[in-house]
Amino acid sequence: MGEERGTALVTGASRGIGRAVAIELDARGYDVVATMRDVSAGEGLPTGIRVERLDVTDRTTIDLPTSLRIVVNNAGVETDNLPIEHGDVDLHWKHLFEANVFGLVRVTQAAIPVLRSNGGGVICNVTSSSILAPVPFLGMYRASKAAVMAMGESLAAEVAPFGIRVIEVMPGPIVTDMLLGGDHPAEAIAHPEYADLARRMYENRAHVRDQYTPADEAARRIVSAIEDDGHAPGRAPLRYGCDDLSEGMLTGWRATSHDAWIAAILPAFS
Ligand SMILES: NC(=O)c1ccc[n+]([C@@H]2O[C@H](COP(=O)([O-])OP(=O)(O)OC[C@H]3O[C@@H](n4cnc5c(N)ncnc54)[C@H](OP(=O)(O)O)[C@@H]3O)[C@@H](O)[C@H]2O)c1
């Protein structure tokens, strides 16, 4: 089964969503390469999964298997949640874009010729449902994910003739180090002009805590999205959620224009 389906490679599979996706792909019979910056973090993964070093910010570590059919561009970072006024371009913006955008592009560029020569496959970009919500102090992170969103749309059109499907998964709150590590007031609170808003945003977080979704559930939905290839040409969805919150947001967003959607939910954040 694994051989017929080819190899699925996941970036950032040391922990969190990426690790859970690698495990789910393995459980569904794929030949899986779990890539990570430090291969010792691969300990404890099922024995059928191959662990390889890959740092998306270091081109020399990007060495993809010739049998590649699926790439899950999952590796991602966040940074201090600061107002746009105070986010430092060299420190915060470049850190985000180096991994979340340029790193993902590096892996994608390496994958396309391999997928093409194998007759097609799937490129699955993990962005964020936060793109759909004008959350204060998340502007830098959202911008990095929105760059991938726009890039993925053009990519989908470019590589469809090669039989390559591009999908975007936009997680809501998934229980990982990233989510739990960010469960504190935004660093914006240190700036007096923004402290009130930062405090209110943190209080509002209580409303979504009961919607935190375990990573293995998110992984099941992500792999189902990867396998969702039974649509008529031109009718396949480009975007998926992987938890109830993100699926609900996508439904709301699809039901209206982007402008009208943002205008309707902006008051919740201001
Ligand atoms: N959890 C959520 O609620 C949520 C919501 C929306 C979107 N997302 C997105 O989902 C993806 C996975 O997030 P997560 O929650 O699982 O985060 P996480 O627990 O912080 O894990 C992030 C993963 O990315 C890896 N990574 C970071 N920089 C890398 C690099 N330069 N090269 C290769 N791997 C790198 C990390 O590796 P190390 O172990 O080496 O650091 C780790 O494996 C990210 O793209 C994130 O932005 C998550």
Coordinates of C-alpha atoms and ligand atoms in Angstrom, one line a residue:
M1 CA 0.0 0.0 0.0
G2 CA 2.8 2.4 1.1
E3 CA 4.7 1.9 -2.2
E4 CA 1.7 2.4 -4.4
R5 CA 1.0 5.7 -2.7
G6 CA 4.6 6.9 -2.8
T7 CA 6.4 8.8 -0.1
A8 CA 4.8 11.5 2.1
L9 CA 7.3 14.0 3.7
V10 CA 6.4 16.2 6.6
T11 CA 8.4 19.3 7.7
G12 CA 8.5 20.2 11.4
A13 CA 7.6 16.7 12.5
S14 CA 9.5 16.8 15.8
R15 CA 6.4 17.7 17.7
G16 CA 2.9 19.2 17.5
I17 CA 0.8 19.0 14.4
G18 CA 3.6 17.8 12.2
R19 CA 4.4 14.9 14.4
A20 CA 0.8 13.9 14.6
V21 CA 0.4 14.2 10.8
A22 CA 3.4 11.9 10.3
I23 CA 1.9 9.4 12.6
E24 CA -1.5 9.6 10.9
L25 CA 0.0 9.2 7.4
D26 CA 1.9 6.1 8.7
A27 CA -1.3 4.7 10.2
R28 CA -3.0 5.1 6.8
G29 CA -0.3 3.1 5.0
Y30 CA 1.9 5.8 3.5
D31 CA 5.7 5.5 3.4
V32 CA 6.5 8.5 5.7
V33 CA 9.6 10.7 6.1
A34 CA 9.3 12.8 9.2
T35 CA 11.8 15.6 8.9
M36 CA 13.0 17.8 11.7
R37 CA 15.8 20.1 12.7
D38 CA 17.1 17.8 15.4
V39 CA 16.6 14.1 14.6
S40 CA 16.8 13.0 18.2
A41 CA 13.3 14.4 18.5
G42 CA 12.1 11.6 16.3
E43 CA 12.6 9.1 19.1
G44 CA 9.3 7.3 19.9
L45 CA 7.8 7.7 16.4
P46 CA 6.4 4.4 15.0
T47 CA 9.3 2.3 13.6
G48 CA 8.0 2.5 10.0
I49 CA 8.6 6.2 9.8
R50 CA 11.9 7.4 8.5
V51 CA 13.4 10.3 10.4
E52 CA 15.6 12.8 8.5
R53 CA 17.1 16.2 9.3
L54 CA 15.6 19.1 7.4
D55 CA 15.8 22.7 8.5
V56 CA 13.6 24.8 6.1
T57 CA 16.0 27.8 6.6
D58 CA 19.0 25.8 5.4
R59 CA 18.8 24.9 1.7
T60 CA 21.6 22.3 2.1
T61 CA 19.4 20.1 4.3
I62 CA 16.6 19.9 1.8
D63 CA 17.1 16.5 0.1
L64 CA 13.8 15.0 -1.0
P65 CA 13.2 11.3 -1.7
T66 CA 12.8 10.4 -5.4
S67 CA 9.5 8.6 -4.6
L68 CA 7.9 11.7 -3.2
R69 CA 4.1 12.1 -3.7
I70 CA 3.0 14.2 -0.8
V71 CA 4.7 17.2 0.9
V72 CA 3.2 18.6 4.1
N73 CA 4.7 22.1 4.6
N74 CA 4.0 22.3 8.3
A75 CA 7.1 23.7 9.9
G76 CA 6.4 27.1 11.3
V77 CA 7.4 29.6 14.0
E78 CA 5.7 32.5 15.8
T79 CA 7.2 35.5 17.5
D80 CA 6.2 38.1 20.1
N81 CA 2.7 39.3 19.6
L82 CA 3.4 43.0 19.2
P83 CA 1.6 45.9 17.6
I84 CA 2.6 46.6 14.0
E85 CA 4.1 49.9 15.3
H86 CA 6.6 48.0 17.4
G87 CA 7.4 44.8 15.5
D88 CA 11.1 45.0 14.5
V89 CA 11.7 44.2 10.9
D90 CA 15.1 42.6 11.4
L91 CA 14.2 40.7 14.5
H92 CA 10.5 39.7 14.4
W93 CA 9.4 40.1 10.7
K94 CA 12.5 38.4 9.3
H95 CA 12.4 35.5 11.8
L96 CA 8.8 34.8 10.7
F97 CA 9.2 35.2 7.0
E98 CA 12.5 33.2 6.9
A99 CA 10.8 30.0 8.2
N100 CA 7.1 30.5 7.4
V101 CA 7.5 31.9 3.9
F102 CA 11.0 31.5 2.5
G103 CA 11.5 28.1 4.1
L104 CA 8.2 26.8 2.8
V105 CA 9.1 28.1 -0.7
R106 CA 12.5 26.4 -0.6
V107 CA 10.9 23.0 0.2
T108 CA 8.2 23.6 -2.4
Q109 CA 10.7 24.5 -5.1
A110 CA 12.6 21.3 -4.4
A111 CA 9.4 19.2 -4.4
I112 CA 7.9 20.4 -7.7
P113 CA 10.3 18.7 -10.2
V114 CA 10.2 15.5 -8.1
L115 CA 6.4 15.4 -8.0
R116 CA 6.2 16.3 -11.7
S117 CA 8.5 13.4 -12.7
N118 CA 6.4 11.1 -10.5
G119 CA 3.2 12.0 -12.3
G120 CA 1.8 14.3 -9.7
G121 CA 1.0 14.5 -6.0
V122 CA -0.1 16.8 -3.3
I123 CA 1.5 19.9 -1.7
C124 CA -0.3 20.7 1.6
N125 CA 0.6 24.1 3.0
V126 CA -0.3 24.7 6.7
T127 CA -1.2 28.3 7.2
S128 CA -3.6 29.6 9.9
S129 CA -7.3 30.4 10.4
S130 CA -6.0 33.6 12.0
I131 CA -5.7 34.9 8.5
L132 CA -9.5 35.2 8.5
A133 CA -9.6 37.2 11.8
P134 CA -8.1 40.7 12.2
V135 CA -6.6 39.7 15.6
P136 CA -4.6 42.6 17.1
F137 CA -0.9 41.9 17.7
L138 CA -0.9 38.9 15.4
G139 CA -0.3 41.0 12.3
M140 CA 3.2 39.9 11.7
Y141 CA 2.4 36.2 12.0
R142 CA -0.8 36.5 10.0
A143 CA 1.1 38.4 7.3
S144 CA 3.6 35.5 6.9
K145 CA 0.7 33.0 6.6
A146 CA -1.2 35.2 4.2
A147 CA 1.9 35.3 2.0
V148 CA 1.7 31.5 1.8
M149 CA -2.0 31.7 1.1
A150 CA -1.5 34.0 -1.9
M151 CA 1.5 32.1 -3.1
G152 CA -0.4 28.8 -2.9
E153 CA -3.3 30.1 -5.1
S154 CA -0.8 30.9 -7.9
L155 CA 1.0 27.7 -7.3
A156 CA -2.2 25.6 -7.6
A157 CA -2.8 27.1 -11.0
E158 CA 0.8 26.6 -12.1
V159 CA 1.2 23.0 -11.1
A160 CA -2.3 21.6 -11.8
P161 CA -1.2 20.6 -15.4
F162 CA 1.5 18.4 -13.8
G163 CA -1.2 16.5 -11.7
I164 CA -0.1 18.3 -8.5
R165 CA -2.9 19.3 -6.1
V166 CA -2.1 22.2 -3.8
I167 CA -4.2 22.5 -0.7
E168 CA -4.0 24.9 2.3
V169 CA -4.9 23.8 5.8
M170 CA -5.8 26.7 8.1
P171 CA -5.7 25.4 11.7
G172 CA -7.6 26.9 14.5
P173 CA -6.4 26.4 18.1
I174 CA -4.7 23.0 18.2
V175 CA -3.1 21.8 21.4
T176 CA 0.6 22.1 20.8
D177 CA 3.6 23.9 22.3
M178 CA 2.9 26.8 20.0
L179 CA -0.7 27.2 21.3
L180 CA 0.0 26.6 25.0
G181 CA 3.3 28.6 24.9
G182 CA 1.2 31.6 23.6
D183 CA -1.4 31.4 26.3
H184 CA -0.4 34.6 28.0
P185 CA -1.2 38.3 27.4
A186 CA 0.4 39.5 24.2
E187 CA 3.8 41.1 24.6
A188 CA 2.0 44.3 23.3
I189 CA 1.0 44.7 27.0
A190 CA 4.4 46.2 27.7
H191 CA 3.5 49.2 25.5
P192 CA 1.2 51.5 27.5
E193 CA -0.8 52.7 24.4
Y194 CA -1.8 49.1 23.7
A195 CA -2.0 47.6 27.2
D196 CA -5.8 47.8 27.5
L197 CA -6.4 46.1 24.2
A198 CA -3.8 43.4 25.1
R199 CA -5.6 42.8 28.4
R200 CA -9.0 42.6 26.7
M201 CA -7.7 40.2 24.0
Y202 CA -6.4 37.9 26.7
E203 CA -9.7 37.9 28.6
N204 CA -11.4 37.1 25.3
R205 CA -9.2 34.0 24.9
A206 CA -11.3 32.4 27.6
H207 CA -14.1 32.1 24.9
V208 CA -12.0 29.8 22.7
R209 CA -10.2 27.6 25.3
D210 CA -13.1 25.1 25.2
Q211 CA -12.5 24.8 21.4
Y212 CA -8.9 23.8 21.7
T213 CA -8.5 20.6 19.5
P214 CA -6.0 17.8 20.1
A215 CA -3.2 17.5 17.5
D216 CA -4.2 13.9 16.6
E217 CA -7.7 15.0 15.7
A218 CA -6.3 17.9 13.6
A219 CA -4.0 15.4 11.9
R220 CA -6.9 13.1 11.0
R221 CA -8.6 16.0 9.3
I222 CA -5.4 17.1 7.6
V223 CA -4.7 13.7 6.1
S224 CA -8.4 13.4 5.0
A225 CA -7.9 16.7 3.2
I226 CA -4.8 15.4 1.5
E227 CA -6.8 12.3 0.4
D228 CA -9.9 14.4 -0.7
D229 CA -9.1 14.0 -4.4
G230 CA -12.3 12.7 -5.7
H231 CA -13.6 16.0 -7.1
A232 CA -14.4 16.8 -10.7
P233 CA -11.6 18.8 -12.4
G234 CA -11.6 22.4 -11.2
R235 CA -14.1 21.7 -8.3
A236 CA -11.7 20.5 -5.6
P237 CA -11.5 22.7 -2.5
L238 CA -8.2 24.7 -2.1
R239 CA -8.7 25.3 1.6
Y240 CA -9.6 23.2 4.6
G241 CA -9.9 23.6 8.3
C242 CA -8.7 20.9 10.7
D243 CA -10.9 21.6 13.7
D244 CA -14.4 22.8 14.3
L245 CA -13.4 26.4 14.9
S246 CA -11.4 26.7 11.7
E247 CA -14.0 24.8 9.6
G248 CA -16.7 27.2 11.0
M249 CA -14.6 30.2 10.1
L250 CA -14.0 29.0 6.6
T251 CA -17.7 28.4 6.2
G252 CA -18.5 32.0 7.3
W253 CA -15.7 33.4 5.1
R254 CA -16.9 31.5 2.1
A255 CA -20.5 32.8 2.6
T256 CA -19.5 36.4 2.2
S257 CA -16.9 38.6 0.5
H258 CA -13.6 38.8 2.4
D259 CA -14.2 42.6 2.9
A260 CA -17.7 42.0 4.4
W261 CA -16.4 39.2 6.6
I262 CA -13.6 41.3 8.0
A263 CA -15.9 44.3 8.5
A264 CA -18.3 42.1 10.4
I265 CA -15.8 40.6 12.8
L266 CA -13.5 43.6 13.3
P267 CA -15.7 45.0 16.1
A268 CA -15.0 41.9 18.1
F269 CA -11.3 42.9 18.3
S270 CA -11.5 46.6 18.7
Ligands
LIG1 N1 -1.2 25.0 17.1 C1 -2.0 25.9 16.6 O1 -3.0 26.3 17.3 C2 -1.8 26.4 15.2 C3 -2.8 27.3 14.7 C4 -2.6 27.8 13.4 C5 -1.5 27.5 12.6 N2 -0.6 26.6 13.2 C6 0.6 26.2 12.3 O2 0.7 24.8 12.3 C7 2.1 24.5 12.1 C8 2.6 23.6 13.2 O3 2.4 24.3 14.4 P1 2.4 23.6 15.8 O4 1.3 24.2 16.6 O5 2.6 22.1 15.7 O6 3.8 24.3 16.4 P2 5.0 23.7 17.3 O7 4.4 22.8 18.3 O8 5.7 25.0 17.8 O9 5.9 23.0 16.3 C9 6.5 23.7 15.3 C10 7.3 22.7 14.4 O10 8.0 23.5 13.4 C11 9.3 23.1 13.5 N3 10.2 24.2 12.9 C12 10.3 25.4 13.3 N4 11.3 26.0 12.6 C13 11.8 25.1 11.7 C14 12.8 25.1 10.7 N5 13.5 26.2 10.5 N6 13.0 24.0 10.0 C15 12.2 22.9 10.3 N7 11.3 22.8 11.2 C16 11.1 23.9 11.9 C17 9.6 22.9 14.9 O11 10.8 22.2 15.1 P3 11.7 22.3 16.4 O12 11.1 21.2 17.3 O13 13.1 22.0 16.0 O14 11.5 23.6 17.0 C18 8.4 22.0 15.2 O15 8.5 20.7 14.8 C19 2.9 25.8 12.1 O16 3.1 26.2 10.7 C20 1.9 26.8 12.7 O17 2.1 28.1 12.3 C21 -0.7 26.1 14.4

